[in-house]
Coordinates of C-alpha atoms in Angstrom, one line a residue:
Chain A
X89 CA 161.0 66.9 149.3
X90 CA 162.9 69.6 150.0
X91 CA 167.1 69.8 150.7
X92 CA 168.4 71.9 153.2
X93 CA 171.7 73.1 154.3
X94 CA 172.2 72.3 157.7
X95 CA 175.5 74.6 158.9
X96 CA 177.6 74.0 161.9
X97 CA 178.9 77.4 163.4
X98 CA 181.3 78.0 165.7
X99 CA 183.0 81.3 167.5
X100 CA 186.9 81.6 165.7
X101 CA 189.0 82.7 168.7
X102 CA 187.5 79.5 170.8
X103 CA 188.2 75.9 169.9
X104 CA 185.3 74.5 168.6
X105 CA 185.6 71.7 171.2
X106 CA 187.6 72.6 175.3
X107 CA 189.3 69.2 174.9
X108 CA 191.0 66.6 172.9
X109 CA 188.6 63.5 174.3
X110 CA 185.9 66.0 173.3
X111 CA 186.5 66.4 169.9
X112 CA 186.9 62.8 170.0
X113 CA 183.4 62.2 171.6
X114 CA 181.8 64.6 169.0
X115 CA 183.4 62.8 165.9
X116 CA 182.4 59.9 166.9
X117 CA 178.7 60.8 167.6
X118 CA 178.2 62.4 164.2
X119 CA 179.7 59.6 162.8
X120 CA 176.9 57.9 164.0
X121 CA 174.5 60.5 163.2
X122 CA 175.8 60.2 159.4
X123 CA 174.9 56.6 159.1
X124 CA 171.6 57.0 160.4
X125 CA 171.1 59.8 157.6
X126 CA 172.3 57.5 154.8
X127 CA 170.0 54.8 157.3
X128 CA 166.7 56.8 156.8
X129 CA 167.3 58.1 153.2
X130 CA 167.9 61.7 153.8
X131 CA 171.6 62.2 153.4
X132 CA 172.8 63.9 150.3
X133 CA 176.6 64.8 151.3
X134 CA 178.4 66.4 154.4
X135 CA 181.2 66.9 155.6
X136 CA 183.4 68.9 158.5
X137 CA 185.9 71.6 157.0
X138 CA 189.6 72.9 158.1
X139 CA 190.0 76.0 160.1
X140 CA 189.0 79.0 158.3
X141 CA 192.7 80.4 157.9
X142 CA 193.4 77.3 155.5
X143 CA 191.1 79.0 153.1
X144 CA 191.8 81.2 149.8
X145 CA 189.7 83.4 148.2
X146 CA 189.8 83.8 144.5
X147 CA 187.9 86.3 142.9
X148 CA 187.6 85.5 138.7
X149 CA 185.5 88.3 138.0
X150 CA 188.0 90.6 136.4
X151 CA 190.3 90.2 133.5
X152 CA 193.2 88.7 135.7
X153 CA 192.4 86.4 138.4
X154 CA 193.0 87.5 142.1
X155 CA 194.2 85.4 144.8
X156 CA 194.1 86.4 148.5
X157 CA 194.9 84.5 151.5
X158 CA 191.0 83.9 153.7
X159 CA 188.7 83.5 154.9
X160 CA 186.8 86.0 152.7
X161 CA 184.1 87.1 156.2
X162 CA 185.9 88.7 159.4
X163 CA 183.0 87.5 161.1
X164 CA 183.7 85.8 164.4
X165 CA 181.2 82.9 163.4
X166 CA 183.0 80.2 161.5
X167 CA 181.7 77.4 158.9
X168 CA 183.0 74.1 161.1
X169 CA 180.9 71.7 158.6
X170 CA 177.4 71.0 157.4
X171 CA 175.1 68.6 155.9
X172 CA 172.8 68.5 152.7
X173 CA 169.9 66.6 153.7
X174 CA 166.4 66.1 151.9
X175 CA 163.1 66.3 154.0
X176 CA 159.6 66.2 153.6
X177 CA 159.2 69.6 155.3
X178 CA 161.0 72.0 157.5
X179 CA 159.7 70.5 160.8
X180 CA 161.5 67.2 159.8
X181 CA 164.9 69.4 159.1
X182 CA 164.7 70.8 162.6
X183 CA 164.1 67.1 163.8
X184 CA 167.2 66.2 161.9
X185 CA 169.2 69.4 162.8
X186 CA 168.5 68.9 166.4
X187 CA 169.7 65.6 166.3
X188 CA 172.7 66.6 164.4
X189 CA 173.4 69.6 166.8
X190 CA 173.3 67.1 169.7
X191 CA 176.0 64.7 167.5
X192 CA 178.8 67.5 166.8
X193 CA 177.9 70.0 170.0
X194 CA 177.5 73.0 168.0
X195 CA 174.7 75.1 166.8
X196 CA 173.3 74.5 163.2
X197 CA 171.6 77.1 161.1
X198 CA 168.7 75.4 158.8
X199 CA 168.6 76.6 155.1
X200 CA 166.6 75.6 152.5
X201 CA 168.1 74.9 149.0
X202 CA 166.5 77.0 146.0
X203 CA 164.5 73.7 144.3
X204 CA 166.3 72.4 140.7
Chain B
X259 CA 123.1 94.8 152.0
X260 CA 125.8 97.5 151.6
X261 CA 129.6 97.6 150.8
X262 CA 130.0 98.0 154.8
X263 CA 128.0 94.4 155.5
X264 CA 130.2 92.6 152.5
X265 CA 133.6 93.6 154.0
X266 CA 132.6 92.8 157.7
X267 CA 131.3 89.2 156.3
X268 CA 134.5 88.9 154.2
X269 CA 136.4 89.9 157.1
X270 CA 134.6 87.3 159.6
X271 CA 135.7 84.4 156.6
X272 CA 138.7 85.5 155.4
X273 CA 140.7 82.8 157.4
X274 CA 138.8 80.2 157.0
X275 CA 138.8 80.9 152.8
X276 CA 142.4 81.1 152.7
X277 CA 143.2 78.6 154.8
X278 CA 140.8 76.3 152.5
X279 CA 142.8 77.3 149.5
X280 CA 146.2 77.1 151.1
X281 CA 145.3 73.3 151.6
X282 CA 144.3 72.1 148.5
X283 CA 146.9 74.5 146.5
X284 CA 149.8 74.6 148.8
X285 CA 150.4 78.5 148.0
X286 CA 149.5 81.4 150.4
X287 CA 149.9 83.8 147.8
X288 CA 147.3 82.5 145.2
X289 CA 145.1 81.5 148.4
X290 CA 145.1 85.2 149.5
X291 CA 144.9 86.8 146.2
X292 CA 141.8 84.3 144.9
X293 CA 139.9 85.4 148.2
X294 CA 140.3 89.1 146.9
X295 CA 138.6 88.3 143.6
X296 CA 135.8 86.0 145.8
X297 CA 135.6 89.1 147.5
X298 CA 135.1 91.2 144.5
X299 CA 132.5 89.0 142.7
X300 CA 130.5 88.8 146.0
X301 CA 130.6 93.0 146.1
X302 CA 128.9 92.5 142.6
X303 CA 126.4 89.7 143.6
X304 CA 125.6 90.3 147.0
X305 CA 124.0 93.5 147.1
X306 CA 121.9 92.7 144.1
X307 CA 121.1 89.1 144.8
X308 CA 121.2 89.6 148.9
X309 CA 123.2 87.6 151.3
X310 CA 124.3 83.8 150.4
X311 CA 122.8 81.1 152.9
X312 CA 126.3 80.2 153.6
X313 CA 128.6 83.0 152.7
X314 CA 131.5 81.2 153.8
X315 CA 131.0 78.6 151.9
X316 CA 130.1 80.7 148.9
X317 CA 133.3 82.9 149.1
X318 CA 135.5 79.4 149.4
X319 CA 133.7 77.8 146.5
X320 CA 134.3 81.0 144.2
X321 CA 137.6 81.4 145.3
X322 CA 138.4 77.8 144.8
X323 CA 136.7 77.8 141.4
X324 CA 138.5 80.8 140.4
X325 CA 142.0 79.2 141.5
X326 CA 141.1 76.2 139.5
X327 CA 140.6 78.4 136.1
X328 CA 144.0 80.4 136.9
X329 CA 145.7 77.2 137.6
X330 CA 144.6 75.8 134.5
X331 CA 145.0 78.8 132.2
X332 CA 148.4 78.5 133.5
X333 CA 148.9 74.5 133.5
X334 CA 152.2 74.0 132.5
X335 CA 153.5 76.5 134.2
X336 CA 151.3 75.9 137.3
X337 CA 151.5 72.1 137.0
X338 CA 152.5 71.2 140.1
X339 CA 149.8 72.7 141.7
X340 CA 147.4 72.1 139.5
X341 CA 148.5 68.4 140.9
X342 CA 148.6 69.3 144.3
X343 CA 145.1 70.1 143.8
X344 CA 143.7 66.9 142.9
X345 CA 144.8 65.4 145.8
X346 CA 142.7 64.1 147.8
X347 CA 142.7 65.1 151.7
X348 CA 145.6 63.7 153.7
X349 CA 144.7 63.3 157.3
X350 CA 147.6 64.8 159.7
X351 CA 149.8 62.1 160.7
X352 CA 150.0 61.8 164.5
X353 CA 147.7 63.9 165.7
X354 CA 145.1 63.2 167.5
X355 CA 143.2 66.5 167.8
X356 CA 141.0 65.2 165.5
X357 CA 140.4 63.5 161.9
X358 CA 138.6 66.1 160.6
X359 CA 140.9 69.5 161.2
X360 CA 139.2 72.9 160.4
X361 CA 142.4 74.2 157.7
X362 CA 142.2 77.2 160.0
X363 CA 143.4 75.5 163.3
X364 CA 146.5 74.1 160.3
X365 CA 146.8 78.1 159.5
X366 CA 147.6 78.7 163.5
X367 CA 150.2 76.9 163.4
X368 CA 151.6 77.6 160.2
X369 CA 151.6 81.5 160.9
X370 CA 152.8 80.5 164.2
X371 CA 155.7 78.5 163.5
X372 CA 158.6 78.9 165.8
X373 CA 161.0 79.1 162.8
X374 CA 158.8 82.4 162.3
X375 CA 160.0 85.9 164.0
X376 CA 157.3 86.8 166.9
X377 CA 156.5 90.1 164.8
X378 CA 156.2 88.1 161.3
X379 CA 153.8 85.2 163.5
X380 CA 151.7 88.2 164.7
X381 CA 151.7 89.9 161.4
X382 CA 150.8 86.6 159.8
X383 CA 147.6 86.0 162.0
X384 CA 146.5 89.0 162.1
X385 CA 146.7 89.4 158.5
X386 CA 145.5 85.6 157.4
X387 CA 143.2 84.6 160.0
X388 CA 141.6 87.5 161.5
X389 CA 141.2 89.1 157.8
X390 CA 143.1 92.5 158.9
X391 CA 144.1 94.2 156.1
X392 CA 147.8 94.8 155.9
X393 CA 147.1 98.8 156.5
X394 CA 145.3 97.3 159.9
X395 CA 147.5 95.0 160.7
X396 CA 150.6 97.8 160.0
X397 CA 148.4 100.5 162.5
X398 CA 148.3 98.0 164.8
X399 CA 151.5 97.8 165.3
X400 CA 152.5 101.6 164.2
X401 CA 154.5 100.1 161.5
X402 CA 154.5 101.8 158.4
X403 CA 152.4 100.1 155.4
X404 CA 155.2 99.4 153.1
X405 CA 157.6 98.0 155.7
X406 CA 154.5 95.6 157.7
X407 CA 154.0 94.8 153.8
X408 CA 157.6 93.7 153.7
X409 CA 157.3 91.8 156.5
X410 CA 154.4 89.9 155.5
X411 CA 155.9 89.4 152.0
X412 CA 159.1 88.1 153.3
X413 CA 157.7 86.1 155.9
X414 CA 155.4 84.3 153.3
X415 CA 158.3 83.8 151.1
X416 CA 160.2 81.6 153.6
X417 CA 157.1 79.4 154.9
X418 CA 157.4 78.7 151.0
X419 CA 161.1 78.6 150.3
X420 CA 161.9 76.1 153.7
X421 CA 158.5 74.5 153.3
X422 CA 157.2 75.2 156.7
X423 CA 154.7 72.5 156.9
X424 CA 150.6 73.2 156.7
X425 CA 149.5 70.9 159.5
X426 CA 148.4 70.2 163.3
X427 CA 151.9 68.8 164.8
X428 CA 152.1 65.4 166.2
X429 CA 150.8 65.0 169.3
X430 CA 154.7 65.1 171.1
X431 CA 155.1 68.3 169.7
X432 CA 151.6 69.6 170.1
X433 CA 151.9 71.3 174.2
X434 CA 155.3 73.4 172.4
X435 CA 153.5 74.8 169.5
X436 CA 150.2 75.1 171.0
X437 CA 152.3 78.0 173.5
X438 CA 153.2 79.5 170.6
X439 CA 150.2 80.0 169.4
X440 CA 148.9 81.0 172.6
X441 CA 151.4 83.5 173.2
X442 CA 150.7 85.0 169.8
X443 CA 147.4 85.7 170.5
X444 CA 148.4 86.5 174.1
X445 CA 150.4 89.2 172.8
X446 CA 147.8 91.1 170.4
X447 CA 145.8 91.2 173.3
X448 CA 148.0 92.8 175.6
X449 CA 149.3 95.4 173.2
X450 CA 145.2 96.2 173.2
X451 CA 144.9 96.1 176.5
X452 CA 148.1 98.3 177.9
X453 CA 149.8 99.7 174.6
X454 CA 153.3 99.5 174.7
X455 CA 153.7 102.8 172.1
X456 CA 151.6 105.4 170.3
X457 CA 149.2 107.6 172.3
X458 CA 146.3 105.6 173.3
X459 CA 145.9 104.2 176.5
X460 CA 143.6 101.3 175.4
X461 CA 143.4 100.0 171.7
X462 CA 139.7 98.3 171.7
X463 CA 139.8 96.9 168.2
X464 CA 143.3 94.5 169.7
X465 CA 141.5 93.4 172.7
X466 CA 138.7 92.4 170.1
X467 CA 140.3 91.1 167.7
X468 CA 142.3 88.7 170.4
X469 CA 139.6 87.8 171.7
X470 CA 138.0 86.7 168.4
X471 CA 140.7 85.0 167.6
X472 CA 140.7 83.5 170.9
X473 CA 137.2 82.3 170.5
X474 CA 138.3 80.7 166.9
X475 CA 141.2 79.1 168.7
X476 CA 138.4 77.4 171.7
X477 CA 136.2 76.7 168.8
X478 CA 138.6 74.4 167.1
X479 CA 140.7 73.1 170.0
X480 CA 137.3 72.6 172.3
X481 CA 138.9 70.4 174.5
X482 CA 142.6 71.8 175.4
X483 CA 142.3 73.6 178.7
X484 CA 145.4 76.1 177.9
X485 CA 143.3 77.2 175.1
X486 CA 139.8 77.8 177.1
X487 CA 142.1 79.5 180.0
X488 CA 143.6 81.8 177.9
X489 CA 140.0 82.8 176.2
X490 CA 138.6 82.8 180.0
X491 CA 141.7 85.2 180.6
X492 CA 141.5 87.6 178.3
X493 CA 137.7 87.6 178.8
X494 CA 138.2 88.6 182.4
X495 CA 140.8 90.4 181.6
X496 CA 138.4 93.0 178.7
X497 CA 135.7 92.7 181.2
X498 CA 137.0 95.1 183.5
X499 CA 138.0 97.3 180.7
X500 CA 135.4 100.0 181.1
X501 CA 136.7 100.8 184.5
X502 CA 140.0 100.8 184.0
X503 CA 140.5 104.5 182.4
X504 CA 139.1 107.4 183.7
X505 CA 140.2 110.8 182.1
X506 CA 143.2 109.5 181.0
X507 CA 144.4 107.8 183.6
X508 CA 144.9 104.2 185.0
X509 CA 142.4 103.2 187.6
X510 CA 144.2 100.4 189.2
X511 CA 141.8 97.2 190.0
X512 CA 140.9 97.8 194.1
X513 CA 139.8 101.5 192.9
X514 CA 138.2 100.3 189.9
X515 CA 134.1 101.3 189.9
X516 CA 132.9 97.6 189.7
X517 CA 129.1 98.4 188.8
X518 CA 131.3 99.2 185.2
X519 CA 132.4 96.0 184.4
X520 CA 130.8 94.0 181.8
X521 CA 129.0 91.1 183.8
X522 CA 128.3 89.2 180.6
X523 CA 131.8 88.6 179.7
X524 CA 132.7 88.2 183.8
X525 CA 130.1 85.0 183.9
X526 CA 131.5 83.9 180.6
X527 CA 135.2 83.8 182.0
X528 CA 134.1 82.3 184.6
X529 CA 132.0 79.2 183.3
X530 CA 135.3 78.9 181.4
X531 CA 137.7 78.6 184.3
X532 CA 134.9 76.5 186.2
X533 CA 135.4 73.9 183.2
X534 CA 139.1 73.6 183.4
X535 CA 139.1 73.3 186.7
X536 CA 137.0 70.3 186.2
X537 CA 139.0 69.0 183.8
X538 CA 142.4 69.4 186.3
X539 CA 145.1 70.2 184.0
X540 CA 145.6 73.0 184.9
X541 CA 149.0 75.4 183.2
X542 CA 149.9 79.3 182.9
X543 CA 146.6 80.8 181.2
X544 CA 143.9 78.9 182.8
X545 CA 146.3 79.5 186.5
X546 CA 146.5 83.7 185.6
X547 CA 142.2 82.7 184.4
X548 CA 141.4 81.4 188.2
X549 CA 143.5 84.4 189.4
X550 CA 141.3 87.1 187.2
X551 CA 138.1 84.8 188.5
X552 CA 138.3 85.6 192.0
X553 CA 139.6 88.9 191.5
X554 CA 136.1 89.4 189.3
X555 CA 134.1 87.2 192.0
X556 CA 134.7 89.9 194.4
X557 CA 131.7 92.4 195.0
X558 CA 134.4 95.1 196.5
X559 CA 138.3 95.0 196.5
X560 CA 137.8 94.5 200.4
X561 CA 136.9 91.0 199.8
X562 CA 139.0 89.9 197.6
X563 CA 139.9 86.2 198.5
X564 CA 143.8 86.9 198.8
X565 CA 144.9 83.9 200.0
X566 CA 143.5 82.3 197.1
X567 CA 145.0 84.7 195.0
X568 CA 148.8 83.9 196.5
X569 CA 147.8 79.6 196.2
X570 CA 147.2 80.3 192.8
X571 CA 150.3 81.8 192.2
X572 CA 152.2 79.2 194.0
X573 CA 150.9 77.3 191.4
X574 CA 151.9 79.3 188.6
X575 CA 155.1 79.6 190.1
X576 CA 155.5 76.0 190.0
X577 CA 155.3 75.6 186.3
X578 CA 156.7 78.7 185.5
X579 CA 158.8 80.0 187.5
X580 CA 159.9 83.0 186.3
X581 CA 160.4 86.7 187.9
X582 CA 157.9 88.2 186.3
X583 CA 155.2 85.7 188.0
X584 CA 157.2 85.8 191.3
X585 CA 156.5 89.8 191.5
X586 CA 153.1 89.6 191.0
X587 CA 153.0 86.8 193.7
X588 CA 154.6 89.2 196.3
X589 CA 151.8 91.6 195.0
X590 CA 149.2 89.6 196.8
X591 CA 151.5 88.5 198.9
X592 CA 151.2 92.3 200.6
X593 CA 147.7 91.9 200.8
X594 CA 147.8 88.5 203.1
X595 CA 151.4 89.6 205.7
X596 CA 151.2 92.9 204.5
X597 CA 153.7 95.4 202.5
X598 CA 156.9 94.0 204.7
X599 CA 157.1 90.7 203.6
X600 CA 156.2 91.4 200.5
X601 CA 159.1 94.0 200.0
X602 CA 161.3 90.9 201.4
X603 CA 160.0 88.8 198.1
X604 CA 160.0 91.6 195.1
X605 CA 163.6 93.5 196.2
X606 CA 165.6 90.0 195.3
X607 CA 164.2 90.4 191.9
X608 CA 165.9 93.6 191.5
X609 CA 168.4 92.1 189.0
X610 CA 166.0 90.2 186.7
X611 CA 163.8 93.1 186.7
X612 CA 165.6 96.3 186.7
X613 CA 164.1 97.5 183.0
X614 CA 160.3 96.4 183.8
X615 CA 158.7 98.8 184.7
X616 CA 156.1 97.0 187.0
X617 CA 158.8 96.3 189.6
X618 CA 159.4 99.7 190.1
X619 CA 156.1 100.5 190.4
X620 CA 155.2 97.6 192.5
X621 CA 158.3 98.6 195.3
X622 CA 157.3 102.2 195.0
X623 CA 153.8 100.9 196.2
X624 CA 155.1 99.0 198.8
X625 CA 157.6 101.6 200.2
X626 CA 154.6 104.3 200.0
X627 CA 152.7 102.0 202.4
X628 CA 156.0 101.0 204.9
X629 CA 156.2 105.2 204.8
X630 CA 159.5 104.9 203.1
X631 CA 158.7 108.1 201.1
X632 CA 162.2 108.9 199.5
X633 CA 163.0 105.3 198.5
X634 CA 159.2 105.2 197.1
X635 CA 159.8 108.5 195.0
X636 CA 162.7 107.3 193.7
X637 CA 161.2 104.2 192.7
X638 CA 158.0 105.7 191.4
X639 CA 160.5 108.2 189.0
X640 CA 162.6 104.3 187.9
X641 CA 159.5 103.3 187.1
X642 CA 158.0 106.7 185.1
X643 CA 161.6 106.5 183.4
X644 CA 160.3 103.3 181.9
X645 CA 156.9 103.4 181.4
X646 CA 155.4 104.2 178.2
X647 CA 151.6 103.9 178.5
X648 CA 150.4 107.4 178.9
X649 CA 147.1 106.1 181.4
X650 CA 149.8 104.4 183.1
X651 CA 152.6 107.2 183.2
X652 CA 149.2 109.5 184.6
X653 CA 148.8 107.1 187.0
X654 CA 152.1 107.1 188.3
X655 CA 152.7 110.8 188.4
X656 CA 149.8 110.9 190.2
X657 CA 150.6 108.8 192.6
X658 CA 154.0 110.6 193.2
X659 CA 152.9 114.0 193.4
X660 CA 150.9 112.8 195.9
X661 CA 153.4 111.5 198.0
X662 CA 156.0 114.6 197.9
X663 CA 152.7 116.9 198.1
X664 CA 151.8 119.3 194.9
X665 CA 154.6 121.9 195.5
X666 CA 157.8 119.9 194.5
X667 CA 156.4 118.1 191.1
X668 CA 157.8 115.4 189.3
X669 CA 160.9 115.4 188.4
X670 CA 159.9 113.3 184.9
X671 CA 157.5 114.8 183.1
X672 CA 155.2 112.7 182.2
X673 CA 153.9 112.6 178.1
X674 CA 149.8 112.9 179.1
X675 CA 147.8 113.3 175.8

């Protein structure tokens, strides 16, 4: 078994989803998606994150602590969410990913976990 | 035997050694570097001892054994798999192809794996199943050795790290990943057949080695029909290759000498293409086969069946409808309502097509015979802008010069080695 970071990205100057009823479509689909994870055994956690200008970066590696407002990337991709899952191989993560993709209507990148 | 005969005979088994190992130890690495030391010990024994009976077998038991003493020198390290080893076979679940699977038709699809970058699943087949070195496989590709090295390295390192599975997919995913495949090999071939860079017009040793791992590929799959057309394909594609150069440049297929072409490979293509079209399922290689069989079933270009030429297009078209397959369909189009109505078909594609090369060439053609000479000049310099293939960039300039007469010259001069 391997685990496996499944990302959701989206573009930062667009709204993840055009309309309200959308968003509300997606939610609910993944919602469903996440049950049949815990369903079939291969959920480990997940979960969908604010926009990236609610983050703070903190960086701890020097003698005082700095704190910055984020995100810490200027990239125009932005973390919406992801999923740790467990699968026998990488085909079954794509299966899963695919699946997941189709939930919350956004691509996901596939990403395997350094093994404990 | 001699150091020459060892490395041809390790080269012929190479795949099939690592992909043995791969399967019972799970590791590409160790399966690649315990085939080096089989490879060593049979340079010792060999020449002294002569040739094994089986000397596939013989390199995959010595490897094997050899992976088995590492593992256990190492066994607590190596545990898992040392554990993976004693397991016994696990039949692919799904898959029909069949219950016993050759670990090389598993080692396709593994280097093949769509997750895979095109250049790493090229790299990767060349490398594991056709037994290239990486030096070979980095020429072939007029990469330099360390970076193809990297490439291969990294590329081995993530089938590992994501766990790309070692298997025959299921049967729904089979048709997607058997095009991958296909197209893999389809792609060493043509970079054999018309170079995309470097200075050769032809590169022999890709045709062959396609074709070799073509005939692997139809050895192990005997009974998909996209896998026999695309052998048949590339058969009649490398059968016409002795006529298809002379001094340097492109002999294009109606002027080709056809006493040159290599009739053995011609009758095998076309048994091939005869089978699938008994079998009647038909798809993109064995449809571009049947075109290349009547093309090859003609004694002269005069009686080239055209009509069956544009059906079997149609066809293609059908399933794939793209614009590449559309130009070539206005290509024999010309032949059957002539250069007109052909123009009508390949100027639409002007969009989809405006950096390959072949469209250029193909209007320039078509102009030249409608005795639109500036439009065709101007197409035949888009298309010598674009073109990279010395024979073919010869070809071209020849074909221009000839239109504006010797005195005005191309405006592109062309890079003729």
């Amino acid at each position: 078994m391997t685990q496996y970071l499944l990302s959701v990205w989206s573009y930062g100057d667009t709204k993840p989803y055009p309309t309200e009823e959308d968003a509300q479509a997606a939610y609910a689909a993944t919602g469903v998606f996440n049950n049949q994870l815990k369903e079939s055994g291969h959920w480990v956690f997940a979960g969908g994150l604010h926009e990236p200008s609610t983050a703070t970066v903190v960086d701890g590696r020097g003698g005082e602590v700095v704190t910055t407002d984020g995100p810490l990337s200027e990239a125009k991709e932005m973390l919406g969410g992801f999923w740790i899952i467990e699968a026998p191989d990488l085909d079954a993560a794509i299966a899963l990913a695919a699946e997941g993709s189709k939930a919350c209507r956004g691509k996901v990148e596939v990403r395997p976990f350094q093994s404990a | 035997m001699d150091t020459a005969a060892v490395e041809r005979v390790f080269r012929e088994e190479y795949g099939r050694v690592v992909a043995t190992l791969m399967r019972r130890f799970g590791d590409l690495d160790l399966a690649e570097e315990m085939a080096q030391e089989a490879f060593v010990a049979a340079l010792d024994r060999w020449p002294r001892d002569g040739l094994p009976p089986n000397p596939g077998g013989w390199l995959t038991t010595t490897a094997r054994n050899r992976a088995l003493d590492r593992l256990r020198r190492e066994s607590t390290r190596e545990a898992r798999h040392l554990e993976a080893a004693m397991l016994a076979d696990v039949p692919d679940p799904g898959s029909t192809v069949s219950s016993v699977v050759d670990d090389r038709l598993r080692l396709f699809f593994t280097c093949c794996h769509p997750a895979l970058s095109t250049e790493a699943q090229v790299a990767l087949t060349l490398r594991l199943l056709g037994g290239l070195t990486v030096a070979e496989v980095a020429d072939a590709f007029l990469v330099e050795e360390r970076a193809m090295a990297q490439r291969i390295t990294r590329a081995k390192r993530k089938i590992r790290a994501a766990n790309i599975p070692f298997r025959v997919p299921p049967d729904a995913e089979l048709p997607a990943r058997l095009r991958g495949v296909l197209a893999t090999v389809y792609l060493v071939f043509n970079e054999g057949y018309l170079p995309s860079s470097g200075t050769e017009p032809l590169r022999e040793d890709l045709c062959a080695e396609a074709i070799r791992l073509g005939r692997i590929l139809h050895a192990l799959m005997p009974d998909e029909p996209e896998v026999t057309g695309l052998l048949a394909l590339m058969l009649l594609t490398d059968a016409r290759r002795p006529a298809r150069v002379a001094r340097g440049v492109l002999v294009p297929l109606d002027r080709q000498d056809r006493t040159l072409w290599d009739r053995a490979l011609v009758d095998e293509g076309h048994d091939l293409v005869r089978w699938c079209l008994r079998v009647g399922r038909p798809g993109q290689y064995q449809l571009l086969a049947a075109v290349n069989a009547v093309h090859t079933d003609a004694a002269t270009a005069g009686d080239t069946q055209w009509w069956q030429v544009v059906a079997l297009y149609d066809q293609l078209y059908a399933v794939a409808p793209t614009p590449v397959v559309a130009l070539n369909r206005a290509v024999a189009v010309a032949e059957v309502d002539g250069p007109a109505a052909a123009l009508a078909l390949v100027d639409p594609l002007a969009g989809a097509l405006e950096r390959y090369h072949p469209f250029h060439a193909t209007r320039a053609d078509l102009l030249r015979r409608l005795e639109r000479t500036e439009e065709a000049v101007a197409a035949y310099d888009r298309a010598l802008e674009l073109a990279t293939n010395p024979a073919e960039r010869a070809y071209l300039t020849g074909q221009r010069t000839e239109l504006v007469g010797t005195a005005a010259g191309p405006t592109a001069e062309p890079s003729v080695g």
